[in-house]
PDB file of C-alpha atoms in Angstrom:
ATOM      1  CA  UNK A  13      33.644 -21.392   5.399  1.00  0.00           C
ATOM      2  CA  UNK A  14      31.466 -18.709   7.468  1.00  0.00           C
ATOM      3  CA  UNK A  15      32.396 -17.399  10.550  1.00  0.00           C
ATOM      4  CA  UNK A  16      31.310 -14.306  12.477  1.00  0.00           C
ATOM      5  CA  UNK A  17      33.290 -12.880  15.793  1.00  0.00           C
ATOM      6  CA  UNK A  18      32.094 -11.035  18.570  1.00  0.00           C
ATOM      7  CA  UNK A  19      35.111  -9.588  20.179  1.00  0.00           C
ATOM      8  CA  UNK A  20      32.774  -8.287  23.687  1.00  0.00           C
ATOM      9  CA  UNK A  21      32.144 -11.000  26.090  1.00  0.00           C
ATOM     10  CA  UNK A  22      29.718  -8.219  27.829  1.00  0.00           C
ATOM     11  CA  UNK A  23      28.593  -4.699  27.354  1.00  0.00           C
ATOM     12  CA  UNK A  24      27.525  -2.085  30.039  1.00  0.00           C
ATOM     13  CA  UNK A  25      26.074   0.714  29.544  1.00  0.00           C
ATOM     14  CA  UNK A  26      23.792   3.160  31.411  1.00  0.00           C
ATOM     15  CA  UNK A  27      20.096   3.574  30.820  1.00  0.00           C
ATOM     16  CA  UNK A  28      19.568   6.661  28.114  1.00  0.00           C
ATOM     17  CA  UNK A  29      23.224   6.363  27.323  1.00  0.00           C
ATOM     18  CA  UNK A  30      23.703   5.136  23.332  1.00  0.00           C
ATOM     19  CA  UNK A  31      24.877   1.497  22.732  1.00  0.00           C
ATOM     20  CA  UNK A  32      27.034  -0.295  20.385  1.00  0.00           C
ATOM     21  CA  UNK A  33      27.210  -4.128  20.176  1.00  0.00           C
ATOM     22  CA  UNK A  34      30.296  -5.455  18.184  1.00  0.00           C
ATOM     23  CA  UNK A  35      29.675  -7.990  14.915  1.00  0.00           C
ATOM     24  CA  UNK A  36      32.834  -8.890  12.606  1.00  0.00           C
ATOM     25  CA  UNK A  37      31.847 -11.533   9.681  1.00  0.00           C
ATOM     26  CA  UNK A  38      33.741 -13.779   6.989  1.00  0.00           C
ATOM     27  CA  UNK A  39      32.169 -15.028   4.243  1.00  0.00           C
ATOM     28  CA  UNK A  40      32.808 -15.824   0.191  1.00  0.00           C
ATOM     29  CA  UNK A  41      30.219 -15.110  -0.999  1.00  0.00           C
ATOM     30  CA  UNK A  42      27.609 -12.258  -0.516  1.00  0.00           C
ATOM     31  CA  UNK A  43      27.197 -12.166   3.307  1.00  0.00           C
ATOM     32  CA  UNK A  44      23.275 -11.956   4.523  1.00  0.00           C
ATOM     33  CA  UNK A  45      23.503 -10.864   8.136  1.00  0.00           C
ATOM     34  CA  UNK A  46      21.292 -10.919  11.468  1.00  0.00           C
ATOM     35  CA  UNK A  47      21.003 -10.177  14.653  1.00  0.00           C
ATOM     36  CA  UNK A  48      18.969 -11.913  17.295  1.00  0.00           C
ATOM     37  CA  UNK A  49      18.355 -11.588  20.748  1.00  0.00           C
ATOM     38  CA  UNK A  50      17.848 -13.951  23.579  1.00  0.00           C
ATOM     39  CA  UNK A  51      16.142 -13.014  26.778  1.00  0.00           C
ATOM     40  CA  UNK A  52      16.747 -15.938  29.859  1.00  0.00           C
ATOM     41  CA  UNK A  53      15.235 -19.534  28.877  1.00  0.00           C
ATOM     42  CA  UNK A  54      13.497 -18.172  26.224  1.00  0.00           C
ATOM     43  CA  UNK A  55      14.066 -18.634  22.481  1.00  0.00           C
ATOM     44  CA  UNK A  56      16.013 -16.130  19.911  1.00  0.00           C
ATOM     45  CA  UNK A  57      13.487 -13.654  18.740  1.00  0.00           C
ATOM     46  CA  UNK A  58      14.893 -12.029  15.690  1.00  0.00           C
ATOM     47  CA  UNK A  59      15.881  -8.333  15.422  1.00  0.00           C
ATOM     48  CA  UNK A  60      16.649  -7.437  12.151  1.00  0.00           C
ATOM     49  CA  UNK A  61      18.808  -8.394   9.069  1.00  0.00           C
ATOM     50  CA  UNK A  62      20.711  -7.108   6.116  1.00  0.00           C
ATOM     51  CA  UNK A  63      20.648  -9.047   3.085  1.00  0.00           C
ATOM     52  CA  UNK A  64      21.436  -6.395   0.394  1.00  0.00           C
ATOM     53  CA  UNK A  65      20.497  -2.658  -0.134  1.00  0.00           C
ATOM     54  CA  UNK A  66      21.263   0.251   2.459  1.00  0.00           C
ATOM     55  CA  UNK A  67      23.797  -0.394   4.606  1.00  0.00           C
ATOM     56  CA  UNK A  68      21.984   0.905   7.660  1.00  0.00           C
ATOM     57  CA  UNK A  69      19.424  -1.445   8.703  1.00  0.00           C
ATOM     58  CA  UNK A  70      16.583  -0.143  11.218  1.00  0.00           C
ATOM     59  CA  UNK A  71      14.470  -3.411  12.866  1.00  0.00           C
ATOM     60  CA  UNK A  72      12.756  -3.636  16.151  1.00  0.00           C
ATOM     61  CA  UNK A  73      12.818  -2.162  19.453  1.00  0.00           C
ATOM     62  CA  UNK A  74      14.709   0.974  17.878  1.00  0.00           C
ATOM     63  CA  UNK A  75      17.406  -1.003  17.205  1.00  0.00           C
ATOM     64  CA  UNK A  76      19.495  -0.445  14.278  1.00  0.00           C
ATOM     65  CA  UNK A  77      22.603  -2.018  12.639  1.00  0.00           C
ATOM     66  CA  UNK A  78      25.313  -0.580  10.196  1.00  0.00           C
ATOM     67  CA  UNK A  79      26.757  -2.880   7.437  1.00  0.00           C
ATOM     68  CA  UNK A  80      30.391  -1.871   6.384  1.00  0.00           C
ATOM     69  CA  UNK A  81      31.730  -3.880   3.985  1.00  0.00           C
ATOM     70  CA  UNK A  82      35.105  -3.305   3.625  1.00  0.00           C
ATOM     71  CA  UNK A  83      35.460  -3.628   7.192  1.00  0.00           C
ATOM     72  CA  UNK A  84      33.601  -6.839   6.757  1.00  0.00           C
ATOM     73  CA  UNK A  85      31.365  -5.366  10.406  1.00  0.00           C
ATOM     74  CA  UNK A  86      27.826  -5.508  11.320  1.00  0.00           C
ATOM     75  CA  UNK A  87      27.856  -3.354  14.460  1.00  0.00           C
ATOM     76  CA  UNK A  88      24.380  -3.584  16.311  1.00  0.00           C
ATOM     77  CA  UNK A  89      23.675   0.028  17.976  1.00  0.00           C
ATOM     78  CA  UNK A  90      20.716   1.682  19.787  1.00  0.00           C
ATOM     79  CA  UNK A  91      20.786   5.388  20.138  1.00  0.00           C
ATOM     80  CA  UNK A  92      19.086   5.505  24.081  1.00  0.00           C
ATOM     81  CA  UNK A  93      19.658   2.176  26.228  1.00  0.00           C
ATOM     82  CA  UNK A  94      16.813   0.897  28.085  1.00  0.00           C
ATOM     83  CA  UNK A  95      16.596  -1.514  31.659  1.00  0.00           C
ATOM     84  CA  UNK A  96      14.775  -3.922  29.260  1.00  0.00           C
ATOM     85  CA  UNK A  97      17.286  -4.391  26.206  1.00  0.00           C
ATOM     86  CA  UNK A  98      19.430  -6.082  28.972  1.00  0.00           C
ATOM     87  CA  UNK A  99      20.004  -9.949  27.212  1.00  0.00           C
ATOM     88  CA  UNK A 100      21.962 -11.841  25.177  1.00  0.00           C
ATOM     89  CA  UNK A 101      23.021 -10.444  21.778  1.00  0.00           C
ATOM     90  CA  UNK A 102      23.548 -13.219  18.837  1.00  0.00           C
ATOM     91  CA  UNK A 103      25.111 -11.944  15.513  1.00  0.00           C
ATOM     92  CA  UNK A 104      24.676 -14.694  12.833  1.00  0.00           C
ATOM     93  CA  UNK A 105      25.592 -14.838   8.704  1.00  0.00           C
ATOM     94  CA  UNK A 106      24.709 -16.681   5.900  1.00  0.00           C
ATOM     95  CA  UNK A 107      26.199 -17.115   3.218  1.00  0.00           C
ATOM     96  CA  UNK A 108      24.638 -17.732  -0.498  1.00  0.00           C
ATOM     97  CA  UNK A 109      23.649 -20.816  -1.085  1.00  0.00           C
ATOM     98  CA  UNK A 110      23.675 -21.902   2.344  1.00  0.00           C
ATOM     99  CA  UNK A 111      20.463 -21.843   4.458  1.00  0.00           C
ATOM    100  CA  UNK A 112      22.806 -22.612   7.981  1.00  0.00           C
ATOM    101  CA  UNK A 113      23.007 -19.372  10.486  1.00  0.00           C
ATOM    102  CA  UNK A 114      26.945 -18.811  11.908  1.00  0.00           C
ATOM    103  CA  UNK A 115      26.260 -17.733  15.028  1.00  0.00           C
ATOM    104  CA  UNK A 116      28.431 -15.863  16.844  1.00  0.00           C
ATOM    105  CA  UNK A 117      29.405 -16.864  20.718  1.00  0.00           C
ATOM    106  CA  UNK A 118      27.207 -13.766  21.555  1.00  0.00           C
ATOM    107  CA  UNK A 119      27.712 -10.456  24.122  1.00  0.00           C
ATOM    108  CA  UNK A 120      25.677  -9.848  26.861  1.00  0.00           C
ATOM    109  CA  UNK A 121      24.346  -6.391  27.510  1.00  0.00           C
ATOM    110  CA  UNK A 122      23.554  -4.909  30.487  1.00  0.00           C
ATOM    111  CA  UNK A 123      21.765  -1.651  31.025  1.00  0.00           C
ATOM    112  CA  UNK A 124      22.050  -0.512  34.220  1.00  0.00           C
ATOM    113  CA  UNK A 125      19.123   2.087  35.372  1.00  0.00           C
TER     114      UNK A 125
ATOM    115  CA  UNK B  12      -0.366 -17.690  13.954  1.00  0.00           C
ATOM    116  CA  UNK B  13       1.550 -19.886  16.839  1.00  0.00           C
ATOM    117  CA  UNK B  14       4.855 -19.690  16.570  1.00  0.00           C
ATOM    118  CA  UNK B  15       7.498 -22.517  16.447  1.00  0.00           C
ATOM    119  CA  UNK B  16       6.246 -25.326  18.980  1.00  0.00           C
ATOM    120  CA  UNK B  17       8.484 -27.651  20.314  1.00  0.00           C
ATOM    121  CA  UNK B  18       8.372 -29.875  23.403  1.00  0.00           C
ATOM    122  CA  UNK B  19       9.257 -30.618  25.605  1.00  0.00           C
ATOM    123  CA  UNK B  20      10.696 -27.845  26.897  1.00  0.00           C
ATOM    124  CA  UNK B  21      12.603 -29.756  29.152  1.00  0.00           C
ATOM    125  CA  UNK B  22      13.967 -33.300  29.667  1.00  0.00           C
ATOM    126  CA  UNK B  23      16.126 -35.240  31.870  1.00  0.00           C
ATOM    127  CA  UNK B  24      17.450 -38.514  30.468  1.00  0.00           C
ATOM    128  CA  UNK B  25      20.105 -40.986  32.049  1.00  0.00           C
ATOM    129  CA  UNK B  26      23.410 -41.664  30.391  1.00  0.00           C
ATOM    130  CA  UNK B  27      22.405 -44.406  27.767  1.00  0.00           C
ATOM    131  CA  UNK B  28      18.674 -43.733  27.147  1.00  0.00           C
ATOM    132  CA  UNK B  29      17.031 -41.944  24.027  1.00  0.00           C
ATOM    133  CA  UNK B  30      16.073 -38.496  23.904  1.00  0.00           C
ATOM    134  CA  UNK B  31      13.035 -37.444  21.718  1.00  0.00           C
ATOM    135  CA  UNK B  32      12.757 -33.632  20.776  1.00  0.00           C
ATOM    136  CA  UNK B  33       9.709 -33.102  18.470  1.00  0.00           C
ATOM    137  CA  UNK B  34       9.406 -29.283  16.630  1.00  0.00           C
ATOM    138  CA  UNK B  35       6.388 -28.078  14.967  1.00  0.00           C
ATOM    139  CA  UNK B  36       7.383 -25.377  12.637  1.00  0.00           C
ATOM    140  CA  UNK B  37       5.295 -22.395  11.906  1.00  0.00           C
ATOM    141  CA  UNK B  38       2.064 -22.442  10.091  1.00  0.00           C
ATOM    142  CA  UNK B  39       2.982 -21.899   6.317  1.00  0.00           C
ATOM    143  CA  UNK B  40       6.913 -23.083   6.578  1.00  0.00           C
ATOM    144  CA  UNK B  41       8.142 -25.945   4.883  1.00  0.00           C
ATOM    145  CA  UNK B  42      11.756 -25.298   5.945  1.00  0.00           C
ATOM    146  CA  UNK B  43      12.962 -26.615   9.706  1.00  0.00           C
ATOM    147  CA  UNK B  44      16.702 -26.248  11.169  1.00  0.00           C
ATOM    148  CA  UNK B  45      17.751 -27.680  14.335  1.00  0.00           C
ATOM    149  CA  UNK B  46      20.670 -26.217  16.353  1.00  0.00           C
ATOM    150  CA  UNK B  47      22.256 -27.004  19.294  1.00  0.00           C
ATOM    151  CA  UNK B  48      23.681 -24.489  22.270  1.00  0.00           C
ATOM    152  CA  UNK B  49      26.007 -25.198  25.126  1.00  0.00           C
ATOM    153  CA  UNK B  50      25.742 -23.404  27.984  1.00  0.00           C
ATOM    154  CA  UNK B  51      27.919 -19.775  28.118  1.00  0.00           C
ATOM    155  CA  UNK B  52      27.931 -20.513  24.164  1.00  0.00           C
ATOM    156  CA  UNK B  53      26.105 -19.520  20.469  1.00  0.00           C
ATOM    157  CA  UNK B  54      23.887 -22.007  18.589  1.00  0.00           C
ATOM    158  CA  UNK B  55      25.685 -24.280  16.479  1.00  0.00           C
ATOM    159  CA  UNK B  56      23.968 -25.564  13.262  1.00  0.00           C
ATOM    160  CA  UNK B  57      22.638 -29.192  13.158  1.00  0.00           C
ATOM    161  CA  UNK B  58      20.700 -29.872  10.367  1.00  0.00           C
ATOM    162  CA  UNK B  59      18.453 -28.562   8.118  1.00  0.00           C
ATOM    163  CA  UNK B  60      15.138 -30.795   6.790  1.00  0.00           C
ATOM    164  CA  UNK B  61      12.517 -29.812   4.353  1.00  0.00           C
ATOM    165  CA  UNK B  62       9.002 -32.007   4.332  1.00  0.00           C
ATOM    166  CA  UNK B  63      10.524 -35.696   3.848  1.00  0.00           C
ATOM    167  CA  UNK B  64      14.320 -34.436   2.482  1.00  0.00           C
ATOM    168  CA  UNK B  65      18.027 -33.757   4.557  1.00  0.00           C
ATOM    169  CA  UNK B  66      18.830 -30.972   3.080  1.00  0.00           C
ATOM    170  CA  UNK B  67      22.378 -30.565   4.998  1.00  0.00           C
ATOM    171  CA  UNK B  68      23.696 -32.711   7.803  1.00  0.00           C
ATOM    172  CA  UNK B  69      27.216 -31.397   7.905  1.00  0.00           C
ATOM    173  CA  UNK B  70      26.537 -30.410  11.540  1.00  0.00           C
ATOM    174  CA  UNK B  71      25.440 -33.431  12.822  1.00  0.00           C
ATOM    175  CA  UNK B  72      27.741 -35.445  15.031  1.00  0.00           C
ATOM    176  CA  UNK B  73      28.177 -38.857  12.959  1.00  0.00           C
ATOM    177  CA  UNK B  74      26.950 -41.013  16.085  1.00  0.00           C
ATOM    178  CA  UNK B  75      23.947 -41.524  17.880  1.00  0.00           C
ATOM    179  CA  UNK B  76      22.044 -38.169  16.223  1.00  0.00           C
ATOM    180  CA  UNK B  77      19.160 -38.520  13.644  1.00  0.00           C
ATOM    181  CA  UNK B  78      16.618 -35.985  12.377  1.00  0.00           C
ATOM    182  CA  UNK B  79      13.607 -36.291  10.550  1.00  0.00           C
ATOM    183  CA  UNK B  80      10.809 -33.853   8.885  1.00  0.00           C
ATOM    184  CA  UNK B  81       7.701 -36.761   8.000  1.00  0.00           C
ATOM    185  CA  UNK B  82       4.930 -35.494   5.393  1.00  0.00           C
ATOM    186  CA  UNK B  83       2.973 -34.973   8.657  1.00  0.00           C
ATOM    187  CA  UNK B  84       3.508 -34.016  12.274  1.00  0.00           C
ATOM    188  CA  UNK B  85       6.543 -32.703  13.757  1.00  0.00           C
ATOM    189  CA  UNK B  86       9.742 -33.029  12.948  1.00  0.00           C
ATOM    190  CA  UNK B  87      12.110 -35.495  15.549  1.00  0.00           C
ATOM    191  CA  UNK B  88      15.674 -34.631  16.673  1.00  0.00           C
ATOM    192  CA  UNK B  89      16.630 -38.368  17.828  1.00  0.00           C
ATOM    193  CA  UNK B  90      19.473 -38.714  20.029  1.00  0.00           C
ATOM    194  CA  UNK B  91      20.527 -42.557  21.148  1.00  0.00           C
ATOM    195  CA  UNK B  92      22.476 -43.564  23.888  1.00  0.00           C
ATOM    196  CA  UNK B  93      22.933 -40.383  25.365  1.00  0.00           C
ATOM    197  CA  UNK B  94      26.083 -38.851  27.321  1.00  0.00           C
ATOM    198  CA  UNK B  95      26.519 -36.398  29.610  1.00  0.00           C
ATOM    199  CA  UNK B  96      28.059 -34.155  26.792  1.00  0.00           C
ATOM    200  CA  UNK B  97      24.624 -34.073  25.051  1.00  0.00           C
ATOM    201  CA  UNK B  98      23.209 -31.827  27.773  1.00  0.00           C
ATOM    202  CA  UNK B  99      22.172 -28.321  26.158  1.00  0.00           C
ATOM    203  CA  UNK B 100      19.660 -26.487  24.645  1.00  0.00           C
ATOM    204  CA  UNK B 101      18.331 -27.915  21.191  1.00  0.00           C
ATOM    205  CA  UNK B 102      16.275 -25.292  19.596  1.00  0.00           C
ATOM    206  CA  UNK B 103      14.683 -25.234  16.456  1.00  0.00           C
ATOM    207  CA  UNK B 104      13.372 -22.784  14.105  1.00  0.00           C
ATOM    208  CA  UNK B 105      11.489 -22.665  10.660  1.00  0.00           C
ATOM    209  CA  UNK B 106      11.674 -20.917   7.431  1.00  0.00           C
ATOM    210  CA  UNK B 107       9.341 -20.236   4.473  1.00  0.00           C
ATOM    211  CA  UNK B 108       9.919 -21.516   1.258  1.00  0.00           C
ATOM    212  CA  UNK B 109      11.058 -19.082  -1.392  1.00  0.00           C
ATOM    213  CA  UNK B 110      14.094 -18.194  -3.268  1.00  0.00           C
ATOM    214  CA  UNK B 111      13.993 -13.877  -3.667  1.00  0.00           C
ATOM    215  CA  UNK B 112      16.581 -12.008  -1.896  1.00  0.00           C
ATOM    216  CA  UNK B 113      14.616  -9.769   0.977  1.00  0.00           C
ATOM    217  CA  UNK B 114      12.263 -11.805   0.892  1.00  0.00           C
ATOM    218  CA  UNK B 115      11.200 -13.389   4.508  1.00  0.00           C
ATOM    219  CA  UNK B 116      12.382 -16.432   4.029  1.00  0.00           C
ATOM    220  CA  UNK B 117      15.942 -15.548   4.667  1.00  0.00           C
ATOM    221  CA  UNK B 118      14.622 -14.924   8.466  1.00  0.00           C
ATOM    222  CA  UNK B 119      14.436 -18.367  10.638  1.00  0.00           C
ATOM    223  CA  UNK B 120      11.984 -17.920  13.850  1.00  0.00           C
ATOM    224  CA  UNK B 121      13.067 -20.091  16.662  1.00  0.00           C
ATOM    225  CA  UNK B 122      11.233 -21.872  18.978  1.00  0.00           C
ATOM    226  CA  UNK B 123      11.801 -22.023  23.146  1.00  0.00           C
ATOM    227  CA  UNK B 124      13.987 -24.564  22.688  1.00  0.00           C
ATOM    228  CA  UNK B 125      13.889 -28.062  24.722  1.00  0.00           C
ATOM    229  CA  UNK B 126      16.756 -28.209  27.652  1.00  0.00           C
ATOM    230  CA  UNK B 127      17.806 -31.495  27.738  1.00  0.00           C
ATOM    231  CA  UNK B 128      20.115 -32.750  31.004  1.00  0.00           C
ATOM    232  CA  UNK B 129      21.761 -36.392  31.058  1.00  0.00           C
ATOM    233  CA  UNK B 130      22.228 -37.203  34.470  1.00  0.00           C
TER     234      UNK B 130
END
């Protein structure tokens, strides 16, 4: 079975300050791994994914995430917070052979100016 | 290229009526997964349908829930009889075919997602 934790409830951090949003994973296979985020009644708009390759994955916005597999982490970072990166963070997994996303119960972030 | 359609976006339904929630999937993908989110909580899988075929129902309460993906139109999450515990957000999202690793169809773009409330 998959399952993926996100220890942080919520994150705060100040605008320009650097962020880090927390992803742990469990898979048995080969682990393919996303994050999406989710702005207020809107849909998840996808951020970026690692599915194999270099560990550090760079997607959109300027957001970036490291995958570490012997800590079995996906840790979702940003190097300069904005206002507007303020939602909710999703991690999610798949695992081979599986097309079903684990989501995680997500971390809200809020920048504060 | 429209993204993932689906409608309505929101929909109030009494305890013991039927809720329709119909998804067009992007132009060019074949693949459709449904998921369900209570509120304060992350998306939990449904099912996912390819044109005409279940692929995987194992997150599909046994009851009252039904999903289909016709040769044309939309696909239908059908949910009978509902209960107050059916109130979330359904959304849906789409995938191209394909079978490479990196290759975009490992992505799944959602839709807005319909809110459905049983009063």
């Amino acid at each position: 079975a998959q399952s993926v934790a996100q220890p942080e409830d919520q994150v705060n951090v100040a605008e320009g300050n650097p962020l880090t949003v927390k992803c742990t994973y469990s898979v048995s296979g080969n682990p393919y791994l996303f994050w999406y985020v989710q702005y207020p009644n809107r849909g998840l708009q996808f951020l970026l994914k690692y599915i194999t390759g270099d560990n550090l994955v760079k997607g959109s916005y300027g957001f970036e995430a490291e995958f570490n597999k012997s800590q079995t982490s996906f840790h979702l970072k940003k190097p300069s917070a904005l206002v507007s990166d303020s939602a909710l963070y999703f991690c999610a997994v798949r695992d081979t052979g599986r097309r079903a996303l684990t989501f995680g119960s997500g971390t809200r972030l809020q920048v504060q100016p | 290229n429209a993204g993932v359609m689906q409608n309505p976006r929101h929909l109030v339904r009494r305890r013991g009526q039927e809720a329709r929630l119909r998804c067009s999937p992007m132009k060019g993908h074949s693949h459709v997964y449904w998921y369900r989110q209570l509120p304060e909580e992350g998306l939990k899988f449904m099912v996912y349908l390819q044109k005409e075929n279940i692929i995987d129902e194992s997150g599909m309460p046994k009851e009252r829930f039904s999903a289909e993906f016709p040769k044309e139109g939309p696909s239908i999450l059908r949910i009978q009889q509902v209960v107050r515990g059916d109130s979330a957000a359904y959304f849906c999202a789409s995938s191209p075919a394909g079978t490479s690793e990196g290759s975009s169809y490992n992505e799944q773009f959602f839709g807005p997602g319909t809110r459905l409330t049983v009063l």
